[in-house]
């Protein structure tokens, strides 16, 4: 009898938390997360598993070992379906301001605080530091990004990745979906390979 009550309580808590997760994000954000989830779920079985993670890393030019992938998967309390995917984001976003974190990262390369970084300087940084992106990968990043007069507007870019593009831009079918999937994966995993 006690076991049945315990199971029922756990199920009710899960249902409440699930509904809370969906209320944490607006409809556009949920749609973007769903798109990112579907890009990562290469087997199209509704669950992100080790094979899916391996495929996404390989597509990004990385080759993680099995221990690393298993460690990543062990961070979730169960299978990573879409609801769990949102839950992981909700947990990462609670108590922190990811928008400010992104702005601060870009601001390191903007000593005058103008809100922009030269497109050429950003390309140089991204191809020579850290993960060292290829020029093709940087071109993907810049496609649909707010670049005006050779300057990358990182404040507007941060707003776009955190809140989505303006409605009129969405109607025009702007790019950047691959970037969201990539940044989504990096945000959830927060571990360099």
mmCIF file of C-alpha atoms in Angstrom:
data_model
loop_
_atom_site.group_PDB
_atom_site.id
_atom_site.type_symbol
_atom_site.label_atom_id
_atom_site.label_comp_id
_atom_site.label_asym_id
_atom_site.label_seq_id
_atom_site.Cartn_x
_atom_site.Cartn_y
_atom_site.Cartn_z
ATOM 1 C CA UNK A 1 0.000 0.000 0.000
ATOM 2 C CA UNK A 2 2.731 2.462 0.956
ATOM 3 C CA UNK A 3 4.606 1.619 -2.228
ATOM 4 C CA UNK A 4 1.554 2.519 -4.344
ATOM 5 C CA UNK A 5 1.173 5.866 -2.547
ATOM 6 C CA UNK A 6 4.859 6.626 -3.010
ATOM 7 C CA UNK A 7 4.670 5.873 -6.733
ATOM 8 C CA UNK A 8 1.562 8.036 -7.071
ATOM 9 C CA UNK A 9 3.238 10.957 -5.247
ATOM 10 C CA UNK A 10 6.361 10.678 -7.402
ATOM 11 C CA UNK A 11 4.227 10.636 -10.551
ATOM 12 C CA UNK A 12 2.309 13.722 -9.361
ATOM 13 C CA UNK A 13 5.565 15.581 -8.614
ATOM 14 C CA UNK A 14 6.878 14.676 -12.061
ATOM 15 C CA UNK A 15 3.683 15.890 -13.704
ATOM 16 C CA UNK A 16 3.813 19.178 -11.763
ATOM 17 C CA UNK A 17 7.482 19.705 -12.625
ATOM 18 C CA UNK A 18 6.843 18.887 -16.285
ATOM 19 C CA UNK A 19 4.099 21.476 -16.492
ATOM 20 C CA UNK A 20 6.402 23.955 -14.735
ATOM 21 C CA UNK A 21 9.125 23.297 -17.311
ATOM 22 C CA UNK A 22 6.800 24.149 -20.171
ATOM 23 C CA UNK A 23 5.726 27.334 -18.402
ATOM 24 C CA UNK A 24 9.361 28.468 -18.047
ATOM 25 C CA UNK A 25 9.676 29.036 -21.790
ATOM 26 C CA UNK A 26 7.551 30.899 -24.292
ATOM 27 C CA UNK A 27 6.087 29.189 -27.342
ATOM 28 C CA UNK A 28 8.862 30.388 -29.674
ATOM 29 C CA UNK A 29 11.567 29.105 -27.319
ATOM 30 C CA UNK A 30 9.869 25.721 -26.977
ATOM 31 C CA UNK A 31 9.650 25.527 -30.763
ATOM 32 C CA UNK A 32 13.373 26.312 -31.078
ATOM 33 C CA UNK A 33 14.247 23.717 -28.423
ATOM 34 C CA UNK A 34 12.098 21.166 -30.249
ATOM 35 C CA UNK A 35 13.931 21.921 -33.483
ATOM 36 C CA UNK A 36 17.295 21.528 -31.741
ATOM 37 C CA UNK A 37 16.139 18.289 -30.101
ATOM 38 C CA UNK A 38 15.072 16.878 -33.467
ATOM 39 C CA UNK A 39 18.440 17.805 -34.996
ATOM 40 C CA UNK A 40 20.297 16.010 -32.204
ATOM 41 C CA UNK A 41 17.974 12.957 -32.255
ATOM 42 C CA UNK A 42 19.555 11.465 -35.389
ATOM 43 C CA UNK A 43 17.812 8.098 -34.912
ATOM 44 C CA UNK A 44 14.416 9.877 -34.823
ATOM 45 C CA UNK A 45 13.182 7.662 -31.992
ATOM 46 C CA UNK A 46 12.191 10.522 -29.670
ATOM 47 C CA UNK A 47 15.102 9.942 -27.291
ATOM 48 C CA UNK A 48 18.639 11.324 -27.317
ATOM 49 C CA UNK A 49 20.980 8.408 -26.699
ATOM 50 C CA UNK A 50 24.698 7.723 -26.914
ATOM 51 C CA UNK A 51 24.531 7.155 -30.689
ATOM 52 C CA UNK A 52 22.784 10.517 -31.199
ATOM 53 C CA UNK A 53 25.375 12.357 -29.100
ATOM 54 C CA UNK A 54 28.215 10.667 -30.950
ATOM 55 C CA UNK A 55 26.675 11.653 -34.310
ATOM 56 C CA UNK A 56 26.215 15.305 -33.324
ATOM 57 C CA UNK A 57 29.778 15.565 -32.021
ATOM 58 C CA UNK A 58 31.175 13.968 -35.178
ATOM 59 C CA UNK A 59 29.165 16.414 -37.286
ATOM 60 C CA UNK A 60 30.823 19.209 -35.275
ATOM 61 C CA UNK A 61 34.285 17.790 -35.977
ATOM 62 C CA UNK A 62 34.806 16.282 -32.530
ATOM 63 C CA UNK A 63 35.299 12.653 -31.533
ATOM 64 C CA UNK A 64 34.436 12.053 -27.878
ATOM 65 C CA UNK A 65 35.292 8.745 -26.234
ATOM 66 C CA UNK A 66 32.696 6.371 -24.762
ATOM 67 C CA UNK A 67 33.415 7.382 -21.160
ATOM 68 C CA UNK A 68 32.738 11.013 -21.983
ATOM 69 C CA UNK A 69 29.427 10.200 -23.690
ATOM 70 C CA UNK A 70 28.366 7.911 -20.836
ATOM 71 C CA UNK A 71 29.222 10.638 -18.321
ATOM 72 C CA UNK A 72 27.077 13.121 -20.233
ATOM 73 C CA UNK A 73 24.125 10.746 -20.356
ATOM 74 C CA UNK A 74 24.441 9.956 -16.645
ATOM 75 C CA UNK A 75 23.689 13.614 -15.848
ATOM 76 C CA UNK A 76 20.034 13.003 -16.743
ATOM 77 C CA UNK A 77 17.937 11.006 -14.256
ATOM 78 C CA UNK A 78 16.416 8.941 -17.080
ATOM 79 C CA UNK A 79 16.052 8.820 -20.822
ATOM 80 C CA UNK A 80 16.442 12.175 -22.557
ATOM 81 C CA UNK A 81 13.135 12.666 -24.310
ATOM 82 C CA UNK A 82 11.952 16.150 -25.248
ATOM 83 C CA UNK A 83 10.467 16.845 -21.811
ATOM 84 C CA UNK A 84 13.714 15.804 -20.109
ATOM 85 C CA UNK A 85 15.631 17.945 -22.642
ATOM 86 C CA UNK A 86 13.556 20.971 -21.585
ATOM 87 C CA UNK A 87 13.961 20.018 -17.934
ATOM 88 C CA UNK A 88 17.761 20.008 -18.292
ATOM 89 C CA UNK A 89 17.597 23.480 -19.819
ATOM 90 C CA UNK A 90 15.274 24.667 -17.077
ATOM 91 C CA UNK A 91 17.691 23.437 -14.426
ATOM 92 C CA UNK A 92 20.661 25.073 -16.155
ATOM 93 C CA UNK A 93 18.824 28.378 -16.495
ATOM 94 C CA UNK A 94 17.455 28.569 -12.936
ATOM 95 C CA UNK A 95 19.471 30.835 -10.704
ATOM 96 C CA UNK A 96 21.590 32.238 -13.488
ATOM 97 C CA UNK A 97 21.179 34.710 -16.278
ATOM 98 C CA UNK A 98 22.459 32.962 -19.403
ATOM 99 C CA UNK A 99 21.842 36.105 -21.455
ATOM 100 C CA UNK A 100 24.192 38.121 -19.243
ATOM 101 C CA UNK A 101 26.740 35.290 -19.340
ATOM 102 C CA UNK A 102 26.792 35.384 -23.152
ATOM 103 C CA UNK A 103 27.035 39.180 -23.186
ATOM 104 C CA UNK A 104 29.931 39.071 -20.712
ATOM 105 C CA UNK A 105 31.779 36.537 -22.871
ATOM 106 C CA UNK A 106 31.537 38.815 -25.918
ATOM 107 C CA UNK A 107 32.316 41.931 -23.852
ATOM 108 C CA UNK A 108 35.795 40.550 -23.127
ATOM 109 C CA UNK A 109 36.587 41.340 -26.770
ATOM 110 C CA UNK A 110 34.893 44.755 -26.719
ATOM 111 C CA UNK A 111 37.005 46.928 -24.387
ATOM 112 C CA UNK A 112 35.180 50.130 -25.408
ATOM 113 C CA UNK A 113 31.787 48.583 -24.581
ATOM 114 C CA UNK A 114 30.268 49.454 -27.963
ATOM 115 C CA UNK A 115 28.201 46.271 -28.253
ATOM 116 C CA UNK A 116 29.917 45.280 -31.485
ATOM 117 C CA UNK A 117 33.042 43.385 -32.507
ATOM 118 C CA UNK A 118 34.676 43.700 -35.909
ATOM 119 C CA UNK A 119 33.557 40.816 -38.114
ATOM 120 C CA UNK A 120 37.185 40.188 -39.126
ATOM 121 C CA UNK A 121 38.378 40.239 -35.496
ATOM 122 C CA UNK A 122 35.657 37.801 -34.424
ATOM 123 C CA UNK A 123 36.529 35.495 -37.344
ATOM 124 C CA UNK A 124 40.193 35.627 -36.295
ATOM 125 C CA UNK A 125 39.317 34.833 -32.670
ATOM 126 C CA UNK A 126 37.071 31.939 -33.618
ATOM 127 C CA UNK A 127 39.561 30.357 -36.019
ATOM 128 C CA UNK A 128 42.657 30.740 -33.812
ATOM 129 C CA UNK A 129 41.440 30.336 -30.212
ATOM 130 C CA UNK A 130 39.617 27.664 -28.237
ATOM 131 C CA UNK A 131 37.941 25.073 -30.453
ATOM 132 C CA UNK A 132 39.306 26.784 -33.589
ATOM 133 C CA UNK A 133 36.346 26.792 -35.917
ATOM 134 C CA UNK A 134 36.834 26.414 -39.653
ATOM 135 C CA UNK A 135 36.059 29.397 -41.883
ATOM 136 C CA UNK A 136 33.034 27.463 -43.163
ATOM 137 C CA UNK A 137 31.697 27.073 -39.610
ATOM 138 C CA UNK A 138 32.229 30.805 -38.973
ATOM 139 C CA UNK A 139 30.378 31.544 -42.226
ATOM 140 C CA UNK A 140 27.450 29.484 -40.857
ATOM 141 C CA UNK A 141 27.514 31.529 -37.654
ATOM 142 C CA UNK A 142 27.548 34.794 -39.584
ATOM 143 C CA UNK A 143 24.670 33.726 -41.868
ATOM 144 C CA UNK A 144 21.627 35.512 -40.502
ATOM 145 C CA UNK A 145 23.663 37.177 -37.738
ATOM 146 C CA UNK A 146 23.346 40.946 -37.163
ATOM 147 C CA UNK A 147 26.373 42.301 -39.016
ATOM 148 C CA UNK A 148 26.296 45.971 -39.992
ATOM 149 C CA UNK A 149 29.150 47.840 -41.699
ATOM 150 C CA UNK A 150 31.556 44.973 -40.958
ATOM 151 C CA UNK A 151 30.660 44.855 -37.251
ATOM 152 C CA UNK A 152 29.068 41.896 -35.470
ATOM 153 C CA UNK A 153 26.365 43.222 -33.101
ATOM 154 C CA UNK A 154 26.759 40.784 -30.215
ATOM 155 C CA UNK A 155 24.029 42.392 -28.123
ATOM 156 C CA UNK A 156 21.476 41.849 -30.889
ATOM 157 C CA UNK A 157 22.902 38.382 -31.583
ATOM 158 C CA UNK A 158 22.496 37.444 -27.915
ATOM 159 C CA UNK A 159 18.916 38.714 -27.962
ATOM 160 C CA UNK A 160 18.259 36.610 -31.070
ATOM 161 C CA UNK A 161 19.587 33.365 -29.615
ATOM 162 C CA UNK A 162 17.881 33.932 -26.262
ATOM 163 C CA UNK A 163 14.512 35.198 -27.471
ATOM 164 C CA UNK A 164 14.337 34.351 -31.181
ATOM 165 C CA UNK A 165 14.238 36.620 -34.183
ATOM 166 C CA UNK A 166 11.629 39.310 -34.630
ATOM 167 C CA UNK A 167 8.316 37.965 -35.924
ATOM 168 C CA UNK A 168 8.709 39.653 -39.287
ATOM 169 C CA UNK A 169 12.116 38.038 -39.752
ATOM 170 C CA UNK A 170 10.676 34.621 -38.894
ATOM 171 C CA UNK A 171 8.042 35.081 -41.579
ATOM 172 C CA UNK A 172 10.826 35.732 -44.089
ATOM 173 C CA UNK A 173 12.439 32.414 -43.112
ATOM 174 C CA UNK A 174 15.754 33.701 -41.740
ATOM 175 C CA UNK A 175 18.663 31.342 -41.036
ATOM 176 C CA UNK A 176 20.517 30.407 -37.888
ATOM 177 C CA UNK A 177 18.779 27.140 -36.979
ATOM 178 C CA UNK A 178 21.990 25.129 -37.047
ATOM 179 C CA UNK A 179 23.581 27.695 -34.761
ATOM 180 C CA UNK A 180 20.770 27.320 -32.244
ATOM 181 C CA UNK A 181 21.156 23.540 -32.217
ATOM 182 C CA UNK A 182 24.901 23.898 -31.721
ATOM 183 C CA UNK A 183 24.597 26.479 -28.956
ATOM 184 C CA UNK A 184 21.758 24.488 -27.410
ATOM 185 C CA UNK A 185 23.921 21.384 -27.227
ATOM 186 C CA UNK A 186 26.872 23.303 -25.811
ATOM 187 C CA UNK A 187 24.697 25.012 -23.202
ATOM 188 C CA UNK A 188 23.226 21.749 -21.931
ATOM 189 C CA UNK A 189 26.489 19.869 -21.946
ATOM 190 C CA UNK A 190 28.795 22.703 -20.831
ATOM 191 C CA UNK A 191 31.796 20.431 -21.199
ATOM 192 C CA UNK A 192 34.528 20.885 -23.797
ATOM 193 C CA UNK A 193 35.527 17.779 -25.723
#
